[in-house]
XYZ file of C-alpha atoms in Angstrom:
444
model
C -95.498 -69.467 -211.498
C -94.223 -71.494 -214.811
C -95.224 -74.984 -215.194
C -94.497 -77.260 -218.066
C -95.887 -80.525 -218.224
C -94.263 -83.579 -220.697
C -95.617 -87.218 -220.943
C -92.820 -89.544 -219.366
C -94.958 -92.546 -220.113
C -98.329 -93.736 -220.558
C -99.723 -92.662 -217.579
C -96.816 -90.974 -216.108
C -96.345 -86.785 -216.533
C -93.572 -84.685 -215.263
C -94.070 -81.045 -214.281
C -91.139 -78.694 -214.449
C -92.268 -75.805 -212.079
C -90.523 -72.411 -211.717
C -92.040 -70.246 -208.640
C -90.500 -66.842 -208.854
C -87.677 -65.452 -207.417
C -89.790 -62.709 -205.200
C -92.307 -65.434 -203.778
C -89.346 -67.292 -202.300
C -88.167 -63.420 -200.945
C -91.138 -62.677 -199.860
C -91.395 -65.698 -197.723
C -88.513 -66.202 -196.468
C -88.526 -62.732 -195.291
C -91.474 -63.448 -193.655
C -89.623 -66.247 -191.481
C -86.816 -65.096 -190.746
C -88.652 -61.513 -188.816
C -90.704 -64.597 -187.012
C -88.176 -66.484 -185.777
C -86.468 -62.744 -184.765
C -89.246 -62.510 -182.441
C -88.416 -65.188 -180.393
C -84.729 -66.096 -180.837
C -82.332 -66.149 -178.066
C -79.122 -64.867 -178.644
C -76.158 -64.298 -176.221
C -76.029 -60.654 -175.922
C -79.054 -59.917 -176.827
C -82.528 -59.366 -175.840
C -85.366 -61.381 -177.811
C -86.474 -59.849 -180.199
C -84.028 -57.242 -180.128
C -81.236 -59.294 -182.052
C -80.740 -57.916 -185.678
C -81.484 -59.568 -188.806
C -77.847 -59.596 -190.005
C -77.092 -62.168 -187.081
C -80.575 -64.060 -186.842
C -79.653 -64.998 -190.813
C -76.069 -65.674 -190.259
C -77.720 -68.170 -187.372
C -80.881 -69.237 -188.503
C -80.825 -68.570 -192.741
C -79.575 -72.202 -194.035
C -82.582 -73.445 -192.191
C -85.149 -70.908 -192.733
C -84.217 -71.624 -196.629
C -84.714 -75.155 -196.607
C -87.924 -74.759 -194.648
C -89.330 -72.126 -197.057
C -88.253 -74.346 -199.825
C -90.089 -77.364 -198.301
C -93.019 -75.535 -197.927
C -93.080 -73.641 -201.564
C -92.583 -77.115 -203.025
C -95.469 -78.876 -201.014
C -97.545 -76.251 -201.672
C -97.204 -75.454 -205.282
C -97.094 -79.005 -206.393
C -100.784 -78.853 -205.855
C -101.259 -75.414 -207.571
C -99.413 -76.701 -210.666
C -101.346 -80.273 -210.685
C -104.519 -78.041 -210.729
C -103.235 -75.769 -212.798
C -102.242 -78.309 -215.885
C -105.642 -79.883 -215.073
C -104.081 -83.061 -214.494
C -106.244 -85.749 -212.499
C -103.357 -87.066 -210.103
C -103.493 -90.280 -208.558
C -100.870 -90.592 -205.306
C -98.620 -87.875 -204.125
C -96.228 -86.198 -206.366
C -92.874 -87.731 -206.409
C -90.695 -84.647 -205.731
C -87.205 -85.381 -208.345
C -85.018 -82.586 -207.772
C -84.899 -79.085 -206.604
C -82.664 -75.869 -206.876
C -82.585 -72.383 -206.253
C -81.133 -69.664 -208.449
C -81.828 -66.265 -209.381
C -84.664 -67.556 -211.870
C -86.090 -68.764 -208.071
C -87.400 -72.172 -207.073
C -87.359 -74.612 -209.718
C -87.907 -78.213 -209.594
C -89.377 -81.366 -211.140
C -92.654 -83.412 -210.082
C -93.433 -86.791 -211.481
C -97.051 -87.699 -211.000
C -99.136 -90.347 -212.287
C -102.393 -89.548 -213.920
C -105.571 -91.456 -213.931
C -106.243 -93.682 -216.899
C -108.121 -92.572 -219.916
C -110.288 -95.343 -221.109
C -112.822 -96.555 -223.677
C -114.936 -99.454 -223.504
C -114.842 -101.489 -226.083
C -118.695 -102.918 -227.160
C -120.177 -105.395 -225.399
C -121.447 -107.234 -228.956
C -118.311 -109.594 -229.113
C -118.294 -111.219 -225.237
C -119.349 -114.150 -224.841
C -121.144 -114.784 -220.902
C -122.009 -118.269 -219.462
C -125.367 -118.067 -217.079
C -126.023 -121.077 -215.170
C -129.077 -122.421 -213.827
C -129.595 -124.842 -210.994
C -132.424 -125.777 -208.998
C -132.678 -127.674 -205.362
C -134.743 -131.022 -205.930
C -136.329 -132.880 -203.211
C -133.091 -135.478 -203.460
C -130.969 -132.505 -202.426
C -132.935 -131.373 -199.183
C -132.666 -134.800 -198.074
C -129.097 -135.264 -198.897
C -129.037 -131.362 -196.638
C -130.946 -132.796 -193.981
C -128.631 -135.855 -193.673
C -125.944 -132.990 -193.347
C -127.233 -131.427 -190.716
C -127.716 -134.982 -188.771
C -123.905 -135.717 -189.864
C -122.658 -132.196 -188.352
C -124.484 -133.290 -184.844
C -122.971 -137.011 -185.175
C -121.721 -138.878 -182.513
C -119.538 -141.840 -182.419
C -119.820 -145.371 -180.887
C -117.016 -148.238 -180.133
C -117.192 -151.285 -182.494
C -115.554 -154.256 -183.463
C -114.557 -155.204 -186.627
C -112.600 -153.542 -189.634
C -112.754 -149.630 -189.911
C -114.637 -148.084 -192.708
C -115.206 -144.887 -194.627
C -117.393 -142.510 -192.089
C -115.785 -144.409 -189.039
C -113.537 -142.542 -186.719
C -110.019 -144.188 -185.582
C -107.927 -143.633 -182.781
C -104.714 -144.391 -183.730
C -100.704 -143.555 -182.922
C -98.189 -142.721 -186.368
C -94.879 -142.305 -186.893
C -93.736 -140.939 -190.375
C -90.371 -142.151 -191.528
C -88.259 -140.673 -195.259
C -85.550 -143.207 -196.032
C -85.726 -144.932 -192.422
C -85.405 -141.593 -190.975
C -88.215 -139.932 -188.549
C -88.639 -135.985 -189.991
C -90.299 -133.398 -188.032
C -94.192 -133.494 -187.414
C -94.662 -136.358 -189.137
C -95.562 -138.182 -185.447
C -98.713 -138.245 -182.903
C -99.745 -140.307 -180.145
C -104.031 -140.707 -180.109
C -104.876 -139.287 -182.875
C -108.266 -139.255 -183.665
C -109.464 -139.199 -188.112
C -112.718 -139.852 -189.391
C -112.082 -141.798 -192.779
C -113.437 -140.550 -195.718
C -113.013 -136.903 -194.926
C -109.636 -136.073 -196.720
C -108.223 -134.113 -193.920
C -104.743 -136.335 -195.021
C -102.567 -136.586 -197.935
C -103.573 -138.978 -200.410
C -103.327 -142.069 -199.660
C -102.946 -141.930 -196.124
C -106.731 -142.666 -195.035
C -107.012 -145.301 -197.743
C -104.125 -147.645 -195.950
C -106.299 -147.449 -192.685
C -109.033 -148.468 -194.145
C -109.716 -151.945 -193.013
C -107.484 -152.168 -189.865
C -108.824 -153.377 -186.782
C -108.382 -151.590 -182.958
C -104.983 -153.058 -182.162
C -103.595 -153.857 -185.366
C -100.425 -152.200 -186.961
C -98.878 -151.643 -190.038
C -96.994 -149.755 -192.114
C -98.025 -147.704 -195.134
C -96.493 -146.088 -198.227
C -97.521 -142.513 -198.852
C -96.044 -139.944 -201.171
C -96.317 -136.377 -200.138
C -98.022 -134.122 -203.192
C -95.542 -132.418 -205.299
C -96.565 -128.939 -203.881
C -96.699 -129.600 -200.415
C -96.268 -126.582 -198.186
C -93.248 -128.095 -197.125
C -90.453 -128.234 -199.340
C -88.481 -130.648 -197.836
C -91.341 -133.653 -197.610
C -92.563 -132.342 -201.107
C -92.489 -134.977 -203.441
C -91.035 -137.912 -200.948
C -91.806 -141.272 -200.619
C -92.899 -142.174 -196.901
C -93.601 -144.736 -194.331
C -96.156 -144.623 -191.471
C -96.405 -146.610 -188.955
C -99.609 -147.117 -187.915
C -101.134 -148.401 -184.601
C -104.583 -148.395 -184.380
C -105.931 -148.317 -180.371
C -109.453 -148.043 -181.479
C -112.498 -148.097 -183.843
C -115.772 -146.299 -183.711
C -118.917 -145.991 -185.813
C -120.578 -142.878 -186.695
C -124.217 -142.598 -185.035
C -126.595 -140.063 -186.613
C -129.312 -138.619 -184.379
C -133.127 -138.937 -185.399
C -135.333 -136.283 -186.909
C -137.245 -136.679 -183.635
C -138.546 -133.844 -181.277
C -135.000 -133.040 -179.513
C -133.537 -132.883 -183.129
C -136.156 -130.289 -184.573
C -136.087 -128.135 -181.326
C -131.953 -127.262 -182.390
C -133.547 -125.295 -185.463
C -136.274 -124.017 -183.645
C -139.078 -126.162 -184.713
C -141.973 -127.600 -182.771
C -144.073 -131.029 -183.160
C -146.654 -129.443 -182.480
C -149.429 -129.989 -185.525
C -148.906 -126.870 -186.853
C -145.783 -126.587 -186.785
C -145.625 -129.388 -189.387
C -142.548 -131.180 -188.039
C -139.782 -132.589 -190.544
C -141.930 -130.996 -193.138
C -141.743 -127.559 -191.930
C -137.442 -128.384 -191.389
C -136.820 -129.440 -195.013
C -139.268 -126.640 -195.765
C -136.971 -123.750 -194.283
C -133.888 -126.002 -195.407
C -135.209 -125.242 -198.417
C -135.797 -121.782 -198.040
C -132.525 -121.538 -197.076
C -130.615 -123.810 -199.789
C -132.430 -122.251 -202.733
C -131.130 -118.690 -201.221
C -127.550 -119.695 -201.404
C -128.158 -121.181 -204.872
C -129.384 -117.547 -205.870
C -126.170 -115.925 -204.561
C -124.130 -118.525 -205.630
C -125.547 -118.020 -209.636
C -125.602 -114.346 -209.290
C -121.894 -114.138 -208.192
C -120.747 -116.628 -210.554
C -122.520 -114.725 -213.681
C -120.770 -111.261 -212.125
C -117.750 -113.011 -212.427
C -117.952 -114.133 -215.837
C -119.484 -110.740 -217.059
C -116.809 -108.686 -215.315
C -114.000 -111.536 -216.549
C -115.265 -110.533 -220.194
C -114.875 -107.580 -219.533
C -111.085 -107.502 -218.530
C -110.631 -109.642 -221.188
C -112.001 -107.117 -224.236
C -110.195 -104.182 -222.405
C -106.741 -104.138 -221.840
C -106.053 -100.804 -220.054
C -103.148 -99.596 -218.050
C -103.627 -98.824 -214.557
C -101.240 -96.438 -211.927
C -98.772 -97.881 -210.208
C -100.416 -96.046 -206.898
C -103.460 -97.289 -207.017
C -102.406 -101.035 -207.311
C -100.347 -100.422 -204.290
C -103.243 -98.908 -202.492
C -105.239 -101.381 -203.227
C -102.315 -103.819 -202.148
C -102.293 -102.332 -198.588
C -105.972 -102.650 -198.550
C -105.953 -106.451 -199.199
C -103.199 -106.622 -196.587
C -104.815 -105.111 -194.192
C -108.212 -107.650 -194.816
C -106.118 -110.744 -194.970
C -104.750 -109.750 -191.780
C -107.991 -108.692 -189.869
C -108.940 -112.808 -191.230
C -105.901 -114.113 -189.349
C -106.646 -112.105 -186.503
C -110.477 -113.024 -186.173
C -109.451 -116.729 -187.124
C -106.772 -117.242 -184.750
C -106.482 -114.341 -182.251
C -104.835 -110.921 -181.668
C -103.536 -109.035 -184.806
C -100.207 -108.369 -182.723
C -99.183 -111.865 -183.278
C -98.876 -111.255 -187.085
C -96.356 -109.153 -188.759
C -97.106 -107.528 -192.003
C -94.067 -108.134 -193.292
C -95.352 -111.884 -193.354
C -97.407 -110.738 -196.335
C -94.940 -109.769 -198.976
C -96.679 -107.013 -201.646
C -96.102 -110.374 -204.725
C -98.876 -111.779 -202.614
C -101.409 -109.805 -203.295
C -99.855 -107.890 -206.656
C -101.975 -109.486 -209.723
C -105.560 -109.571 -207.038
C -104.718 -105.744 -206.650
C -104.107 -105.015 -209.658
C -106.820 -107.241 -211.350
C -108.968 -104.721 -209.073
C -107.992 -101.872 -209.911
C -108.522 -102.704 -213.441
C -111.815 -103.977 -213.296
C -112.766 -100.406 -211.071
C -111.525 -98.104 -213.197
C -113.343 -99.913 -216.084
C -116.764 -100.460 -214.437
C -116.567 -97.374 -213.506
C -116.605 -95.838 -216.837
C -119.493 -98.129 -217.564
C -121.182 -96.678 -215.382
C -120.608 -93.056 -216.717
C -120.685 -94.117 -219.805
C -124.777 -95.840 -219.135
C -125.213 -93.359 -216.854
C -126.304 -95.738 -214.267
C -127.802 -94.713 -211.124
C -128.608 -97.105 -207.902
C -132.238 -98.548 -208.578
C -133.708 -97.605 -205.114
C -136.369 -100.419 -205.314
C -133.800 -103.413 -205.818
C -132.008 -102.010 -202.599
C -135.479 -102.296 -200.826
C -135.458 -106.047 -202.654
C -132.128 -107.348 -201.565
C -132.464 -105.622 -198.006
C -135.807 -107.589 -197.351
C -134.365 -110.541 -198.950
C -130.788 -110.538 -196.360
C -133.712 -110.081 -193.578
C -136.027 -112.847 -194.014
C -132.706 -115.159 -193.211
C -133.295 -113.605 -189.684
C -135.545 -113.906 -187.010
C -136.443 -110.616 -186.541
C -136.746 -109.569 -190.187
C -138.117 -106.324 -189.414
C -135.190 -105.247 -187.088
C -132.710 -106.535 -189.787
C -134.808 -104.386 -192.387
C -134.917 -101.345 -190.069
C -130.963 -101.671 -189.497
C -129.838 -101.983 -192.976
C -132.213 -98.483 -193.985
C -131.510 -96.145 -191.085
C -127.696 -97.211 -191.082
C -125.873 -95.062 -193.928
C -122.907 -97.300 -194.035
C -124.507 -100.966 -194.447
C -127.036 -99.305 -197.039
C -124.364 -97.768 -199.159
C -122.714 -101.393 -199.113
C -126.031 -102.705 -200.294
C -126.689 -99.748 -202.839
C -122.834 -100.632 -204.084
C -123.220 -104.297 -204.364
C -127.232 -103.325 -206.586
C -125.068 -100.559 -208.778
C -122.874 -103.560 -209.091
C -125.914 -105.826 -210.425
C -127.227 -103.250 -212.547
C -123.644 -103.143 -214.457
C -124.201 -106.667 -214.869
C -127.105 -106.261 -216.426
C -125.915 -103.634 -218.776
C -123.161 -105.440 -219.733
C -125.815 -108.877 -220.460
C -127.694 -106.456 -222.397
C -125.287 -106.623 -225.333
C -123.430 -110.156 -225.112
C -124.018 -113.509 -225.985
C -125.236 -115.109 -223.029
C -125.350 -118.972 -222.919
C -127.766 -120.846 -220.663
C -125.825 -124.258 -218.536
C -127.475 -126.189 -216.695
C -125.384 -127.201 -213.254
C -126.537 -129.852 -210.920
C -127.221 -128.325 -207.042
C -124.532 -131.161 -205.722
C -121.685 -129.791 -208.449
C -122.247 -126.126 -207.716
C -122.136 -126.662 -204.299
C -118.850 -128.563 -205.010
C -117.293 -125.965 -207.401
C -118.061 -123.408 -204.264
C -116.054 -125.059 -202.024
C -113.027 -125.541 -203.710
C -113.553 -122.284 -205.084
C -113.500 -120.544 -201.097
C -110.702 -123.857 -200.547
């Protein structure tokens, strides 16, 4: 077999590939005296039926078969052959047949070739935060507001109360679709609205109405309110205050805590709240510093990446967003893919794919194996968020699959590290209220 290989582009190669004349002979001879086994043929019996006729019947087919099957088959040889690392199938350009035998051409794209520029030159923010005593009681005052319930009152509506209240939305004196409901029920303060819109109830009284000015954001979702000056009509039917329930015995029992004298009560709640809070903070730091070390990263290495594996990983993100949908709001049958167009997902995927191919030549490059004993670490430190933190730990090391997720997310760390080794790192200091802010409109 011949094979040349020239560079199309950067990571693209195309391989011209002669297989000889007396391979495509020999198996299409092979062929056609199997399908002369079993052919049926007026006349004659099967198997009988000579080869003359079984060509003259069969041949155009049996050639385009054996061609099909050289080229699928030989593609691989020659990829091997030129010692090219492939990434995606072979796209298969053209094909003929002439007495040199089967030639055709195979563009393929070849994984990237990279180098790593130094680490000397990036510049890494680490933050620090702490939880203070202020911030388990502003937690604790969470929890009471998530298990709030509301009372009737008289008097003016405020921030934290909830209103019951009728609207009609109005553009230019006309009503517009969805911009009405009948009993609607808001609790002020919580921006659920656009801007604006809880503000004007503020202050209104059960059976009052009025009518209040709201513009819709500039990139509202939909295109024909974006922008637009509007009028609500408001009609308020009534008011109610938010009621917080006690840290009392009923309240502690919901997280599993006791009054009895050893079980230390409120202490022993803001205790695990704690626990808990300064576990997320942990996370929250250690994500946020592997995003601005792998961000550097990117940054110092522009690299070029195939075209296959950005649409790979553009299937793959498909695929997640739509398991999401399908968790959040029912059966995956009710969503069609083609709902998720590839631009969607395009600079994610290929942001990805980047950052992969580059970490992963960190890692060859450090040679950088998983540190067993941080698994053990981050496997008892997911558990003790559990009840039964032996089970969880049990789980997580006999189960190959959720350890090799842990092991990836340590390897992960340990690139981290690698990469802190040799930057600048600057120490911030971030209040626990402002991180937890910059979280959610981060996951918003």
């Amino acid at each position: 077999m011949q094979i040349t290989t020239e560079v199309v582009s950067g990571l693209e190669r195309r391989l011209n590939v002669t297989v000889p004349a007396q391979r495509v002979k020999s198996q299409y001879d092979a062929r056609l005296k199997r399908v002369a086994k079993t052919a049926k043929i007026n006349g004659f019996r099967p198997g009988k039926v000579p080869l003359s006729r079984i060509q003259a019947e069969y041949g155009q087919g049996i050639q385009q078969d054996v061609i099909n099957d050289l080229v699928r088959d030989t593609v691989f040889e020659a990829i091997e052959q030129e010692k090219i690392q492939a990434v995606g199938m072979p796209n298969i350009e053209s094909v003929d047949v002439n007495d040199a035998g089967l030639t055709y051409k195979a563009l393929v794209e070849v994984y990237p070739v990279v180098t790593v520029n130094s680490f000397d030159g990036l510049t890494v923010e680490r933050q620090i935060s702490t939880v203070n005593d202020a911030d388990v009681d502003t937690m604790v005052d969470n929890l009471r507001k998530q298990r709030q319930s509301f009372a009737v009152k008289d008097g003016a509506s405020a921030d934290g109360d909830q209103v019951t209240f009728d609207f009609e939305g109005s553009i230019d004196g006309e009503l517009f679709d969805g911009g009405a409901a009948k009993d609607f029920k808001l609790v002020l303060g919580s921006n659920k609205m656009i801007p604006g819109f809880e503000a004007g109830i503020v202050g209104m009284k059960a059976g009052e109405e009025k009518v209040i000015d709201v513009t819709f954001p500039a990139d509202y979702q939909a295109e024909n309110l974006a922008g637009k000056l509007a009028q609500f009509k408001i009609n308020v039917s009534q008011v109610e205050t938010a009621q917080l329930p006690e840290v009392d015995a009923q309240f502690l029992q919901l997280f599993g805590i006791d009054l009895a004298p050893n079980e230390g009560g409120i202490e022993k709640l803001k205790a695990d709240v704690r626990k808990n809070m300064e576990r997320e903070v942990k996370s929250s730091l250690r994500n946020q510093l592997k995003q601005q070390a792998f961000d550097a990263v990117l940054a110092a290495n522009e690299i070029e990446v195939p075209k296959a594996m950005i649409a790979e990983e553009t299937t793959r993100q498909r695929k997640l967003m739509l398991q999401q949908f399908a968790q959040q709001f029912g059966g995956a049958q009710q969503f069609d893919e083609n709902m998720l167009p590839d631009e969607l997902f395009r600079d994610k995927a290929e942001r990805s794919v980047k950052l992969g191919v580059l970490i992963s030549k960190v890692i060859a490059d450090a040679n950088l194996q998983v540190d067993q004993d941080r698994v053990k670490a981050m496997i008892a430190e997911t558990a003790e968020s559990y009840e039964d933190p032996t089970e969880v730990i049990e789980y997580y090391t006999n189960d190959k699959q959720q350890r090799a997720q842990v092991e990836a997310v340590v390897l992960e760390d340990q690139v981290v590290d690698h990469i802190l080794a040799g930057a600048k790192v600057t120490e911030v200091t971030v209040d626990y209220q402002e991180l937890l802010k910059r979280n959610q409109q981060q996951q918003g």
